[in-house]
Amino acid sequence: MTYVHITRGPEGLADYERVERELGPAAVPGRLGHHVGTADGRLVVVDVWDSRADADRFAAERLFPAFERAGVRPDPSTDVTAFEPVAPGTSS
């Protein structure tokens, strides 16, 4: 089952683009979808992954080092919502 990770933060598109440049063009193993936009003045990033392990590995090995190289500090007010979708017909 897939894993969805939604981040809403005060960083702007310029910061996002700096981090993306540091990440480079290499494929991200396990990432099925990546969507970025703004809502209510906040940057919103939605990633869909094969698994939480893929998302965690990417964050530790590539994303956080790219933030550091780009000189972008994740803001403490950043809101993260992560979940594994429930299959239809499955009661919670």
Short mmCIF file of C-alpha atoms in Angstrom, two decimals, residues 19 23 55-56 58-70 72 74:
data_model
loop_
_atom_site.label_atom_id
_atom_site.label_comp_id
_atom_site.label_asym_id
_atom_site.label_seq_id
_atom_site.Cartn_x
_atom_site.Cartn_y
_atom_site.Cartn_z
CA VAL A 19 16.47 22.80 -2.56
CA LEU A 23 18.70 17.50 -5.11
CA ALA A 55 10.14 8.37 2.17
CA ASP A 56 12.26 8.16 5.32
CA PHE A 58 14.95 9.93 0.89
CA ALA A 59 14.56 12.48 3.70
CA ALA A 60 17.63 11.26 5.59
CA GLU A 61 19.95 10.60 2.68
CA ARG A 62 19.01 13.31 0.20
CA LEU A 63 16.42 15.87 1.31
CA PHE A 64 17.86 17.13 4.60
CA PRO A 65 21.40 17.35 3.16
CA ALA A 66 19.97 19.31 0.19
CA PHE A 67 18.26 21.74 2.60
CA GLU A 68 21.60 22.30 4.31
CA ARG A 69 23.52 22.83 1.05
CA ALA A 70 20.82 25.25 -0.18
CA VAL A 72 17.26 26.65 3.69
CA PRO A 74 12.94 23.94 7.68
#
